[in-house]
CSV table of C-alpha atoms in Angstrom, one decimal:
chain,number,residue,atom,x,y,z
Y,1,MET,CA,0.0,0.0,0.0
Y,2,SER,CA,1.5,3.3,-1.1
Y,3,ASP,CA,-0.5,5.2,1.5
Y,4,SER,CA,0.5,3.2,4.5
Y,5,THR,CA,2.4,4.6,7.4
Y,6,PRO,CA,5.5,3.1,8.9
Y,7,THR,CA,3.3,1.4,11.6
Y,8,SER,CA,1.3,-0.5,8.9
Y,9,THR,CA,2.1,-4.3,8.6
Y,10,THR,CA,1.0,-6.8,6.0
Y,11,GLY,CA,1.3,-10.6,6.0
Y,12,SER,CA,1.4,-11.0,9.8
Y,13,SER,CA,0.0,-14.2,11.4
Y,14,LEU,CA,-2.8,-12.3,12.9
Y,15,VAL,CA,-3.9,-11.0,9.4
Y,16,LYS,CA,-3.4,-14.4,7.7
Y,17,ARG,CA,-5.2,-16.4,10.4
Y,18,GLY,CA,-7.8,-13.6,10.6
Y,19,LEU,CA,-9.2,-14.1,7.1
Y,20,ALA,CA,-9.9,-17.7,8.0
Y,21,ASP,CA,-11.7,-16.5,11.1
Y,22,MET,CA,-14.0,-14.4,8.8
Y,23,LEU,CA,-14.8,-17.5,6.7
Y,24,LYS,CA,-16.0,-19.5,9.7
Y,25,GLY,CA,-19.5,-20.8,9.6
Y,26,GLY,CA,-19.4,-20.7,5.9
Y,27,VAL,CA,-19.0,-22.9,2.8
Y,28,ILE,CA,-16.1,-22.6,0.4
Y,29,MET,CA,-17.0,-24.0,-3.0
Y,30,ASP,CA,-14.8,-25.4,-5.9
Y,31,VAL,CA,-15.4,-23.7,-9.2
Y,32,ILE,CA,-13.9,-24.1,-12.6
Y,33,ASN,CA,-15.1,-21.0,-14.5
Y,34,VAL,CA,-16.7,-17.6,-14.1
Y,35,GLU,CA,-20.2,-18.9,-14.4
Y,36,GLN,CA,-19.8,-21.4,-11.6
Y,37,ALA,CA,-18.1,-18.7,-9.5
Y,38,ARG,CA,-21.1,-16.4,-9.9
Y,39,ILE,CA,-23.5,-19.2,-9.0
Y,40,ALA,CA,-21.5,-20.0,-5.9
Y,41,GLU,CA,-21.3,-16.4,-4.8
Y,42,ASP,CA,-25.0,-15.9,-5.4
Y,43,ALA,CA,-25.8,-19.1,-3.4
Y,44,GLY,CA,-23.9,-17.7,-0.4
Y,45,ALA,CA,-20.4,-19.1,-0.6
Y,46,THR,CA,-18.0,-17.4,1.7
Y,47,ALA,CA,-15.2,-18.0,-0.8
Y,48,VAL,CA,-14.5,-19.9,-4.0
Y,49,MET,CA,-11.7,-22.3,-4.8
Y,50,ALA,CA,-10.6,-21.7,-8.4
Y,51,LEU,CA,-9.3,-24.9,-10.1
Y,52,GLU,CA,-9.3,-26.4,-13.6
Y,53,ARG,CA,-10.9,-29.7,-12.8
Y,54,VAL,CA,-12.9,-30.6,-9.8
Y,55,PRO,CA,-11.5,-33.6,-7.8
Y,56,ALA,CA,-14.1,-36.0,-9.3
Y,57,ASP,CA,-12.8,-35.3,-12.8
Y,58,ILE,CA,-9.1,-35.4,-11.7
Y,59,ARG,CA,-9.9,-38.8,-10.3
Y,60,ALA,CA,-11.7,-39.9,-13.4
Y,61,GLN,CA,-9.3,-38.5,-16.0
Y,62,GLY,CA,-6.1,-39.2,-14.2
Y,63,GLY,CA,-2.8,-37.7,-15.3
Y,64,VAL,CA,-0.8,-35.0,-13.5
Y,65,ALA,CA,-2.9,-32.3,-11.9
Y,66,ARG,CA,-1.3,-28.9,-11.6
Y,67,MET,CA,-2.0,-25.3,-10.7
Y,68,SER,CA,-4.7,-23.7,-12.8
Y,69,ASP,CA,-4.1,-21.4,-15.8
Y,70,PRO,CA,-3.5,-17.8,-14.5
Y,71,ASP,CA,-6.0,-16.4,-17.0
Y,72,MET,CA,-8.8,-18.5,-15.5
Y,73,ILE,CA,-7.9,-17.4,-12.0
Y,74,ASP,CA,-7.7,-13.8,-13.1
Y,75,GLU,CA,-11.2,-14.0,-14.6
Y,76,ILE,CA,-12.7,-15.5,-11.5
Y,77,ILE,CA,-11.0,-12.9,-9.3
Y,78,LYS,CA,-12.6,-10.2,-11.4
Y,79,ALA,CA,-16.0,-11.9,-11.4
Y,80,VAL,CA,-16.7,-12.1,-7.7
Y,81,ASN,CA,-16.4,-10.0,-4.5
Y,82,ILE,CA,-15.8,-12.9,-2.1
Y,83,PRO,CA,-12.3,-14.3,-1.4
Y,84,VAL,CA,-10.8,-16.4,-4.2
Y,85,MET,CA,-8.5,-19.4,-3.2
Y,86,ALA,CA,-6.4,-21.4,-5.6
Y,87,LYS,CA,-4.4,-24.6,-5.3
Y,88,ALA,CA,-0.7,-25.2,-5.6
Y,89,ARG,CA,0.9,-28.6,-5.6
Y,90,ILE,CA,2.5,-29.8,-2.4
Y,91,GLY,CA,6.0,-28.5,-2.2
Y,92,HIS,CA,5.7,-26.4,-5.4
Y,93,PHE,CA,6.7,-23.0,-4.1
Y,94,VAL,CA,6.9,-21.5,-7.5
Y,95,GLU,CA,3.3,-22.2,-8.2
Y,96,ALA,CA,2.6,-20.5,-4.9
Y,97,GLN,CA,4.7,-17.5,-5.9
Y,98,ILE,CA,2.7,-17.2,-9.1
Y,99,LEU,CA,-0.6,-17.5,-7.2
Y,100,GLU,CA,0.5,-14.8,-4.8
Y,101,THR,CA,1.4,-12.5,-7.7
Y,102,LEU,CA,-2.0,-13.1,-9.2
Y,103,GLY,CA,-3.6,-11.7,-6.0
Y,104,VAL,CA,-5.5,-14.8,-4.8
Y,105,ASP,CA,-6.7,-14.4,-1.2
Y,106,TYR,CA,-5.6,-17.9,0.0
Y,107,ILE,CA,-3.4,-20.7,-1.4
Y,108,ASP,CA,-4.4,-24.3,-0.8
Y,109,GLU,CA,-1.3,-26.5,-0.8
Y,110,SER,CA,-3.3,-29.4,-1.8
Y,111,GLU,CA,-3.1,-33.2,-2.0
Y,112,VAL,CA,-5.8,-33.0,-4.7
Y,113,LEU,CA,-3.1,-31.9,-7.1
Y,114,SER,CA,-0.1,-34.2,-7.9
Y,115,PRO,CA,2.7,-33.5,-5.3
Y,116,ALA,CA,5.7,-31.7,-6.7
Y,117,ASP,CA,7.9,-32.7,-3.7
Y,118,TYR,CA,7.6,-35.9,-1.8
Y,119,VAL,CA,9.9,-34.7,1.0
Y,120,ASN,CA,9.2,-31.0,1.7
Y,121,HIS,CA,6.1,-28.9,1.9
Y,122,ILE,CA,6.2,-25.2,1.0
Y,123,ASP,CA,7.8,-22.9,3.5
Y,124,LYS,CA,4.7,-20.8,4.0
Y,125,TRP,CA,6.2,-18.2,6.3
Y,126,LYS,CA,8.0,-16.7,3.2
Y,127,PHE,CA,4.7,-15.5,1.8
Y,128,THR,CA,2.4,-12.6,2.4
Y,129,VAL,CA,-0.7,-14.5,1.2
Y,130,PRO,CA,-2.0,-17.1,3.7
Y,131,PHE,CA,-2.1,-20.9,3.1
Y,132,VAL,CA,-4.6,-23.6,4.0
Y,133,CYS,CA,-3.3,-27.2,4.1
Y,134,GLY,CA,-4.9,-30.6,4.5
Y,135,ALA,CA,-4.5,-32.9,7.4
Y,136,THR,CA,-5.7,-36.3,8.4
Y,137,ASN,CA,-4.7,-36.1,12.1
Y,138,LEU,CA,-3.4,-33.7,14.7
Y,139,GLY,CA,0.3,-34.3,14.1
Y,140,GLU,CA,-0.1,-33.5,10.4
Y,141,ALA,CA,-2.1,-30.4,11.2
Y,142,LEU,CA,0.6,-29.1,13.6
Y,143,ARG,CA,3.4,-29.8,11.2
Y,144,ARG,CA,1.6,-27.7,8.6
Y,145,ILE,CA,1.0,-24.9,11.1
Y,146,THR,CA,4.7,-25.1,12.0
Y,147,GLU,CA,5.5,-24.5,8.3
Y,148,GLY,CA,3.2,-21.5,8.3
Y,149,ALA,CA,-0.2,-22.7,7.4
Y,150,ALA,CA,-2.8,-20.2,8.6
Y,151,MET,CA,-5.8,-22.5,8.3
Y,152,ILE,CA,-6.3,-26.3,8.3
Y,153,ARG,CA,-8.8,-28.4,6.5
Y,154,SER,CA,-9.3,-32.1,7.3
Y,155,LYS,CA,-8.7,-33.9,4.1
Y,156,GLY,CA,-11.4,-36.4,3.7
Y,157,GLU,CA,-11.3,-38.2,0.3
Y,158,ALA,CA,-11.8,-35.6,-2.4
Y,159,GLY,CA,-13.9,-36.3,-5.4
Y,160,THR,CA,-15.8,-39.2,-4.0
Y,161,GLY,CA,-19.0,-37.8,-2.6
Y,162,ASP,CA,-18.3,-40.3,0.3
Y,163,VAL,CA,-18.2,-38.4,3.5
Y,164,SER,CA,-16.8,-41.3,5.6
Y,165,GLU,CA,-13.1,-40.2,5.3
Y,166,ALA,CA,-14.1,-36.6,6.2
Y,167,THR,CA,-15.8,-37.9,9.3
Y,168,LYS,CA,-12.8,-40.0,10.2
Y,169,HIS,CA,-10.4,-37.1,9.9
Y,170,ILE,CA,-12.3,-34.5,11.7
Y,171,ARG,CA,-13.1,-37.0,14.5
Y,172,THR,CA,-9.4,-38.0,14.7
Y,173,ILE,CA,-8.2,-34.4,15.0
Y,174,THR,CA,-10.8,-33.4,17.6
Y,175,LYS,CA,-10.2,-36.7,19.6
Y,176,GLU,CA,-6.4,-36.1,19.6
Y,177,ILE,CA,-6.9,-32.6,20.8
Y,178,ALA,CA,-9.2,-33.8,23.6
Y,179,ALA,CA,-6.6,-36.4,24.6
Y,180,LEU,CA,-3.9,-33.7,25.0
Y,181,ARG,CA,-6.2,-31.8,27.4
Y,182,HIS,CA,-5.9,-34.7,29.9
Y,183,LEU,CA,-2.2,-35.0,29.9
Y,184,ARG,CA,0.1,-33.8,32.7
Y,185,GLU,CA,2.6,-31.1,31.8
Y,186,ASP,CA,5.5,-33.7,31.9
Y,187,GLU,CA,3.6,-36.0,29.6
Y,188,LEU,CA,3.4,-33.4,26.8
Y,189,TYR,CA,7.0,-34.0,25.7
Y,190,VAL,CA,6.3,-37.6,24.7
Y,191,ALA,CA,3.0,-36.4,23.1
Y,192,ALA,CA,5.0,-33.9,21.0
Y,193,LYS,CA,7.4,-36.7,20.0
Y,194,GLU,CA,4.6,-39.0,19.0
Y,195,LEU,CA,2.7,-36.2,17.1
Y,196,GLN,CA,6.1,-35.2,15.5
Y,197,ALA,CA,5.2,-31.6,16.3
Y,198,PRO,CA,7.0,-28.9,18.3
Y,199,ILE,CA,6.4,-28.9,22.0
Y,200,GLU,CA,5.4,-25.2,22.1
Y,201,THR,CA,2.5,-25.8,19.7
Y,202,VAL,CA,1.5,-29.0,21.5
Y,203,ARG,CA,1.4,-27.1,24.8
Y,204,GLU,CA,-0.7,-24.4,23.2
Y,205,VAL,CA,-3.2,-26.9,21.9
Y,206,ALA,CA,-3.3,-28.7,25.3
Y,207,ALA,CA,-4.0,-25.5,27.1
Y,208,THR,CA,-6.6,-24.1,24.7
Y,209,GLY,CA,-8.3,-27.3,23.6
Y,210,LYS,CA,-8.2,-26.2,19.9
Y,211,LEU,CA,-5.9,-25.6,17.0
Y,212,PRO,CA,-4.2,-22.2,16.9
Y,213,VAL,CA,-5.8,-21.7,13.5
Y,214,VAL,CA,-9.3,-22.3,12.0
Y,215,LEU,CA,-10.2,-25.9,11.2
Y,216,PHE,CA,-12.5,-26.6,8.2
Y,217,THR,CA,-13.4,-29.9,6.8
Y,218,ALA,CA,-13.3,-31.2,3.2
Y,219,GLY,CA,-13.4,-34.2,1.0
Y,220,GLY,CA,-16.7,-36.0,0.2
Y,221,VAL,CA,-19.3,-33.5,1.4
Y,222,ALA,CA,-22.2,-33.7,-1.0
Y,223,THR,CA,-25.4,-32.9,0.8
Y,224,PRO,CA,-26.8,-30.4,3.4
Y,225,ALA,CA,-26.8,-33.2,5.9
Y,226,ASP,CA,-23.1,-33.9,5.3
Y,227,ALA,CA,-22.3,-30.3,5.9
Y,228,ALA,CA,-24.3,-30.2,9.1
Y,229,LEU,CA,-22.6,-33.4,10.2
Y,230,MET,CA,-19.2,-31.9,9.8
Y,231,MET,CA,-20.3,-28.8,11.8
Y,232,GLN,CA,-21.7,-30.9,14.6
Y,233,LEU,CA,-18.5,-32.8,14.7
Y,234,GLY,CA,-16.6,-29.5,15.4
Y,235,ALA,CA,-15.6,-28.1,12.1
Y,236,ASP,CA,-15.5,-24.3,11.8
Y,237,GLY,CA,-16.8,-24.5,8.2
Y,238,VAL,CA,-16.8,-26.8,5.1
Y,239,PHE,CA,-15.2,-27.0,1.7
Y,240,VAL,CA,-17.4,-28.5,-0.9
Y,241,GLY,CA,-15.6,-29.7,-4.1
Y,242,SER,CA,-17.3,-31.9,-6.6
Y,243,GLY,CA,-20.4,-32.2,-4.5
Y,244,ILE,CA,-22.0,-29.0,-5.9
Y,245,PHE,CA,-21.2,-28.8,-9.6
Y,246,LYS,CA,-21.4,-32.5,-10.2
Y,247,SER,CA,-25.0,-32.6,-8.9
Y,248,GLY,CA,-28.2,-32.2,-10.8
Y,249,ASP,CA,-29.0,-28.6,-9.7
Y,250,PRO,CA,-25.9,-26.8,-8.5
Y,251,ALA,CA,-27.5,-23.5,-7.6
Y,252,ALA,CA,-30.1,-25.1,-5.4
Y,253,ARG,CA,-27.7,-27.5,-3.8
Y,254,ALA,CA,-25.1,-24.8,-3.1
Y,255,ALA,CA,-27.7,-22.6,-1.4
Y,256,ALA,CA,-29.1,-25.5,0.6
Y,257,ILE,CA,-25.6,-26.5,1.9
Y,258,VAL,CA,-25.0,-22.8,3.0
Y,259,LYS,CA,-28.3,-22.9,5.0
Y,260,ALA,CA,-27.5,-26.2,6.6
Y,261,THR,CA,-24.0,-25.0,7.6
Y,262,THR,CA,-25.4,-22.0,9.4
Y,263,PHE,CA,-28.3,-23.9,11.1
Y,264,PHE,CA,-26.3,-27.1,11.5
Y,265,ASP,CA,-27.8,-27.7,14.9
Y,266,ASP,CA,-31.5,-27.3,13.8
Y,267,ALA,CA,-32.7,-30.5,12.1
Y,268,ARG,CA,-35.8,-28.8,10.9
Y,269,VAL,CA,-33.8,-26.3,8.8
Y,270,VAL,CA,-31.5,-29.0,7.5
Y,271,ALA,CA,-34.5,-31.1,6.6
Y,272,GLU,CA,-36.1,-28.2,4.8
Y,273,ALA,CA,-32.8,-27.5,3.0
Y,274,SER,CA,-32.6,-31.1,1.9
Y,275,ARG,CA,-35.9,-31.1,-0.1
Y,276,GLY,CA,-36.1,-31.0,-3.9
Y,277,LEU,CA,-32.4,-30.8,-4.7
Y,278,GLY,CA,-32.5,-33.2,-7.5
Y,279,GLU,CA,-29.7,-35.8,-7.9
Y,280,ALA,CA,-26.6,-35.6,-5.7
Y,281,MET,CA,-23.3,-36.4,-7.3
Y,282,VAL,CA,-23.1,-40.1,-8.1
Y,283,GLY,CA,-20.0,-40.6,-6.1
Y,284,ILE,CA,-17.7,-43.5,-5.4
Y,285,ASN,CA,-17.2,-45.4,-2.2
Y,286,VAL,CA,-13.8,-44.8,-0.7
Y,287,ALA,CA,-13.6,-48.5,0.1
Y,288,ASP,CA,-13.7,-49.3,-3.6
Y,289,ILE,CA,-10.7,-47.0,-4.3
Y,290,PRO,CA,-7.3,-48.9,-4.2
Y,291,ALA,CA,-5.1,-47.3,-1.6
Y,292,PRO,CA,-2.5,-45.9,-4.1
Y,293,HIS,CA,-5.3,-43.8,-5.6
Y,294,ARG,CA,-6.4,-42.3,-2.4
Y,295,LEU,CA,-5.6,-38.6,-2.4
Y,296,ALA,CA,-5.6,-38.2,1.4
Y,297,GLU,CA,-2.4,-40.3,1.6
Y,298,ARG,CA,-0.5,-37.6,-0.2
Y,299,GLY,CA,1.2,-35.3,2.3
Y,300,TRP,CA,2.7,-36.4,5.6
A,1,MET,CA,-14.9,-4.9,34.7
A,2,THR,CA,-17.2,-3.6,37.4
A,3,HIS,CA,-20.4,-1.9,36.5
A,4,GLU,CA,-23.7,-1.0,38.1
A,5,GLY,CA,-26.8,-3.0,37.7
A,6,SER,CA,-27.5,-6.4,36.3
A,7,PRO,CA,-25.6,-7.7,33.2
A,8,LEU,CA,-26.8,-6.6,29.9
A,9,THR,CA,-27.8,-9.2,27.3
A,10,ILE,CA,-25.9,-8.6,24.1
A,11,GLY,CA,-26.7,-10.6,21.0
A,12,VAL,CA,-24.1,-11.4,18.3
A,13,LEU,CA,-25.5,-12.1,14.9
A,14,ALA,CA,-24.4,-15.7,14.3
A,15,LEU,CA,-25.3,-16.4,10.6
A,16,GLN,CA,-21.6,-16.6,9.6
A,17,GLY,CA,-18.3,-15.1,10.5
A,18,ASP,CA,-16.2,-14.5,13.7
A,19,PHE,CA,-19.2,-14.4,16.0
A,20,ARG,CA,-17.5,-16.6,18.6
A,21,GLU,CA,-14.7,-14.0,19.1
A,22,HIS,CA,-17.4,-11.3,19.8
A,23,LEU,CA,-19.2,-13.6,22.2
A,24,HIS,CA,-16.0,-14.1,24.1
A,25,VAL,CA,-15.3,-10.3,24.3
A,26,VAL,CA,-18.9,-9.6,25.6
A,27,SER,CA,-18.6,-12.3,28.2
A,28,SER,CA,-15.2,-11.1,29.4
A,29,LEU,CA,-16.7,-7.6,29.9
A,30,GLY,CA,-19.1,-9.2,32.3
A,31,GLU,CA,-22.2,-9.0,30.2
A,32,LYS,CA,-24.4,-11.9,29.0
A,33,ALA,CA,-23.6,-12.9,25.4
A,34,VAL,CA,-26.1,-14.8,23.2
A,35,THR,CA,-26.2,-15.8,19.6
A,36,VAL,CA,-28.9,-14.4,17.3
A,37,ARG,CA,-30.1,-16.3,14.2
A,38,ARG,CA,-33.8,-15.9,14.6
A,39,ALA,CA,-36.1,-12.8,14.6
A,40,ALA,CA,-37.7,-13.9,18.0
A,41,GLU,CA,-34.2,-13.8,19.6
A,42,LEU,CA,-34.1,-10.0,19.0
A,43,ASP,CA,-36.7,-9.6,21.7
A,44,GLU,CA,-34.3,-10.9,24.4
A,45,ILE,CA,-31.4,-8.5,23.7
A,46,ASP,CA,-30.4,-5.0,24.9
A,47,GLY,CA,-27.9,-4.6,22.1
A,48,LEU,CA,-26.5,-6.4,19.0
A,49,ILE,CA,-23.1,-6.9,17.4
A,50,ILE,CA,-22.8,-7.8,13.7
A,51,PRO,CA,-19.5,-9.6,13.4
A,52,GLY,CA,-16.9,-9.8,10.6
A,53,GLY,CA,-17.4,-12.3,7.8
A,54,GLU,CA,-18.7,-12.0,4.3
A,55,SER,CA,-21.4,-9.3,4.0
A,56,SER,CA,-23.0,-10.9,1.0
A,57,VAL,CA,-23.5,-14.1,2.9
A,58,MET,CA,-25.0,-12.3,5.9
A,59,ASP,CA,-27.2,-10.3,3.6
A,60,LYS,CA,-28.5,-13.4,1.8
A,61,LEU,CA,-29.1,-15.5,5.0
A,62,SER,CA,-30.7,-12.6,6.9
A,63,ARG,CA,-33.2,-12.2,4.1
A,64,THR,CA,-33.8,-16.0,3.5
A,65,PHE,CA,-34.5,-16.5,7.2
A,66,GLU,CA,-36.7,-13.5,7.5
A,67,LEU,CA,-34.4,-11.7,9.9
A,68,ALA,CA,-33.6,-8.6,7.7
A,69,GLU,CA,-36.9,-6.8,8.2
A,70,PRO,CA,-37.1,-7.3,12.0
A,71,LEU,CA,-33.5,-6.2,12.2
A,72,LYS,CA,-34.3,-3.0,10.3
A,73,ALA,CA,-37.2,-2.4,12.5
A,74,ALA,CA,-35.1,-2.9,15.7
A,75,ILE,CA,-32.5,-0.5,14.4
A,76,ALA,CA,-35.2,2.1,13.6
A,77,SER,CA,-36.6,1.7,17.1
A,78,GLY,CA,-33.2,2.5,18.6
A,79,LEU,CA,-31.6,-0.9,19.3
A,80,PRO,CA,-27.8,-0.2,19.8
A,81,VAL,CA,-25.9,-2.1,17.1
A,82,TYR,CA,-22.1,-2.4,16.6
A,83,GLY,CA,-20.8,-3.7,13.3
A,84,THR,CA,-17.2,-4.7,12.6
A,85,CYS,CA,-16.0,-5.1,9.0
A,86,ALA,CA,-18.9,-6.9,7.3
A,87,GLY,CA,-21.0,-5.7,10.1
A,88,LEU,CA,-20.2,-2.1,9.2
A,89,ILE,CA,-21.2,-2.8,5.6
A,90,MET,CA,-24.5,-4.3,6.9
A,91,LEU,CA,-25.2,-1.0,8.9
A,92,ALA,CA,-24.3,1.3,6.0
A,93,ASP,CA,-27.1,3.1,4.2
A,94,ARG,CA,-25.1,2.9,0.9
A,95,ILE,CA,-22.7,0.2,-0.4
A,96,LEU,CA,-20.1,0.6,-3.1
A,97,ASP,CA,-18.5,-2.3,-5.0
A,98,GLY,CA,-21.0,-4.7,-3.5
A,99,MET,CA,-22.2,-7.9,-5.1
A,100,ALA,CA,-25.0,-7.3,-7.7
A,101,GLY,CA,-28.2,-7.0,-5.8
A,102,GLN,CA,-26.5,-6.9,-2.4
A,103,GLN,CA,-28.6,-5.1,0.3
A,104,THR,CA,-27.8,-3.7,3.7
A,105,LEU,CA,-29.8,-3.1,6.8
A,106,GLY,CA,-28.8,0.5,6.9
A,107,GLY,CA,-28.9,3.0,9.7
A,108,LEU,CA,-25.6,4.7,9.4
A,109,ASP,CA,-25.7,7.7,7.0
A,110,VAL,CA,-22.5,6.6,5.2
A,111,SER,CA,-21.3,5.1,1.9
A,112,VAL,CA,-19.1,2.1,2.5
A,113,ARG,CA,-16.8,0.6,-0.1
A,114,ARG,CA,-16.4,-3.2,0.1
A,115,ASN,CA,-12.8,-4.6,-0.1
A,116,ALA,CA,-11.4,-1.1,-0.3
A,117,PHE,CA,-7.8,-2.1,0.1
A,118,GLY,CA,-7.5,-4.9,-2.4
A,119,SER,CA,-7.0,-8.6,-1.9
A,120,GLN,CA,-5.8,-10.5,1.2
A,121,ARG,CA,-2.1,-9.7,0.6
A,122,ASP,CA,-3.0,-6.1,1.2
A,123,SER,CA,-4.7,-6.8,4.6
A,124,PHE,CA,-2.8,-5.0,7.3
A,125,GLU,CA,-2.4,-3.9,10.9
A,126,GLU,CA,-2.0,-0.3,11.8
A,127,ASP,CA,-2.3,2.0,14.9
A,128,LEU,CA,-5.1,4.5,14.9
A,129,ASP,CA,-5.9,7.6,17.0
A,130,VAL,CA,-9.4,7.4,18.2
A,131,PRO,CA,-10.1,10.6,20.2
A,132,VAL,CA,-13.4,9.3,21.8
A,133,LEU,CA,-11.5,6.4,23.4
A,134,ASP,CA,-9.2,7.4,26.3
A,135,GLY,CA,-5.6,6.5,26.3
A,136,GLU,CA,-3.3,5.2,23.7
A,137,SER,CA,-3.9,4.5,20.1
A,138,VAL,CA,-5.9,1.5,18.9
A,139,HIS,CA,-4.1,-1.3,17.2
A,140,ALA,CA,-6.5,-2.0,14.3
A,141,VAL,CA,-6.6,-5.2,12.2
A,142,PHE,CA,-7.9,-4.8,8.7
A,143,ILE,CA,-8.9,-7.9,6.7
A,144,ARG,CA,-10.1,-7.4,3.2
A,145,ALA,CA,-11.6,-4.4,4.9
A,146,PRO,CA,-14.2,-1.9,3.8
A,147,VAL,CA,-13.7,1.8,4.2
A,148,VAL,CA,-16.2,4.7,4.7
A,149,ASP,CA,-16.0,6.6,1.5
A,150,GLU,CA,-18.5,9.3,2.3
A,151,VAL,CA,-19.8,10.3,5.7
A,152,GLY,CA,-23.3,11.9,5.6
A,153,PRO,CA,-24.4,14.7,7.8
A,154,LEU,CA,-26.0,12.4,10.4
A,155,ALA,CA,-22.9,10.3,11.0
A,156,THR,CA,-19.7,11.2,12.9
A,157,PRO,CA,-16.3,9.8,12.0
A,158,LEU,CA,-14.4,8.4,15.1
A,159,GLY,CA,-11.2,7.3,13.5
A,160,THR,CA,-9.2,7.7,10.3
A,161,LEU,CA,-6.1,6.2,8.7
A,162,ALA,CA,-3.0,8.3,8.2
A,163,ASP,CA,-4.3,9.1,4.7
A,164,GLY,CA,-7.5,10.5,6.1
A,165,ARG,CA,-9.8,7.6,5.1
A,166,VAL,CA,-12.6,7.0,7.7
A,167,VAL,CA,-12.6,3.6,9.3
A,168,ALA,CA,-14.7,4.1,12.4
A,169,VAL,CA,-18.0,5.9,12.6
A,170,GLU,CA,-21.0,6.4,14.9
A,171,GLN,CA,-24.5,7.7,14.7
A,172,GLY,CA,-26.7,7.7,17.8
A,173,ASN,CA,-26.9,4.1,19.0
A,174,LEU,CA,-25.0,2.7,16.0
A,175,LEU,CA,-21.3,2.1,15.9
A,176,GLY,CA,-19.2,0.7,13.0
A,177,THR,CA,-15.5,-0.1,12.5
A,178,SER,CA,-13.8,-1.3,9.3
A,179,PHE,CA,-11.4,-3.3,11.6
A,180,HIS,CA,-11.7,-6.1,14.2
A,181,PRO,CA,-11.2,-5.1,17.8
A,182,GLU,CA,-12.4,-8.6,18.7
A,183,MET,CA,-9.2,-10.0,17.2
A,184,THR,CA,-7.0,-8.1,19.6
A,185,HIS,CA,-6.9,-7.7,23.4
A,186,ASP,CA,-8.0,-4.1,23.3
A,187,TYR,CA,-11.8,-4.1,24.0
A,188,ARG,CA,-12.3,-0.3,24.3
A,189,PHE,CA,-14.6,-0.2,21.3
A,190,HIS,CA,-16.7,-2.9,22.8
A,191,GLU,CA,-16.7,-1.0,26.2
A,192,TYR,CA,-17.8,2.1,24.3
A,193,PHE,CA,-20.6,0.2,22.7
A,194,VAL,CA,-21.7,-1.4,26.0
A,195,GLU,CA,-21.9,2.1,27.5
A,196,LYS,CA,-24.4,3.0,24.8
A,197,VAL,CA,-26.4,-0.1,25.5
A,198,ARG,CA,-26.4,0.5,29.3
A,199,ALA,CA,-27.4,4.2,28.7
A,200,ARG,CA,-30.3,3.1,26.6
A,201,ARG,CA,-31.6,0.6,29.1
A,202,ALA,CA,-31.4,3.1,31.8
């Protein structure tokens, strides 16, 4: 900002984590073009995730999945007022540099794309733009936060429409946090070793009973009931990928999932939101996917 | 905090956004904090906070769940309301750069520009002088923040950036800030609001 004073600071943890706080209680929707982005915004999405292929298509078509074309991301940024997120491959810090230059509001270092580095994740502290990363358990979440992630989403199994992995991951994370609460101070050292996470972060989670950043859930959410389930299990909000634009009536389903996320604890609203939505995405049972093809196992 | 009389009941609009942070601030000031998602819940509160979040989502949900009209009526009847960020947009009479068809509740005679600073990488923290609050400057956190582009004759600016742009404003029982005091440990804006609520109840 040319007009800032010397006391003005950008890219601080407070500012990065703060945007995730503003997204809470909301639905972040995968979109592949301007038309879908507008439908998502109109339906009440708190943000959109711009990507070239939704996970269901990445899964069906195979091949290497990479960062989207900058032109497509630019068009979506111009088309909507809500925050725009985009995905970079795990460890691909140059894709992240490009996305930052484009002015996306959040970068998802995502297992849905093909990893670029099977050893290192991106050093996210080097960026002004905040990052969200996937996690299947508490240790993985804390390692990503240590690398600078300002938001965590449980991974689930993207592109399936099967919510069971999302359930497993959010339950695992919340259960592991609860377990830390009951440990004695001198037991936290071993807990940190087992979680493969720094003792300072483990102490903070044990003291507060929550992650130091916002926790969304993702991967397999396809119905209003799925979204409300995630919220009742303790998620701060939900990502919906293929579930909306692979369904029969995306606009209606998107709006219904937004309603169910806000009124997640009111079964009458969720029931009402579930009516007349047409066909949900067909989906694929996670149990039918051979382990090497499961996206959640990318990242560590 | 010590204060006279029984605790006030302060609602926080809980359709979407950082409402939990506001609930925490209200409780820590010794007042009773409740969530508001239904029109009937407005009858139970002495004041209301509209949190940060996405203003287009709050607009849509407040209309879908028939909360917008009762909220407008409550504001017109003098209910004290404090809006932060998206909440400021909701309280503005006029919105610039909003989503097509986006509506506000109104009440503050101002024009507010949505995302006035650019994308998230331009979000920032800065110290502000706010003369109505005693003591040192306010450390303000701006996240894809709006700015008050034009202050009408009925509204009063309370704080500006170094370049003169207005980021805090009041009008009678309404208070709005572009930034998020609920994300810091400086609750003077909330205290200032609670005083308005207490004065009205008295």
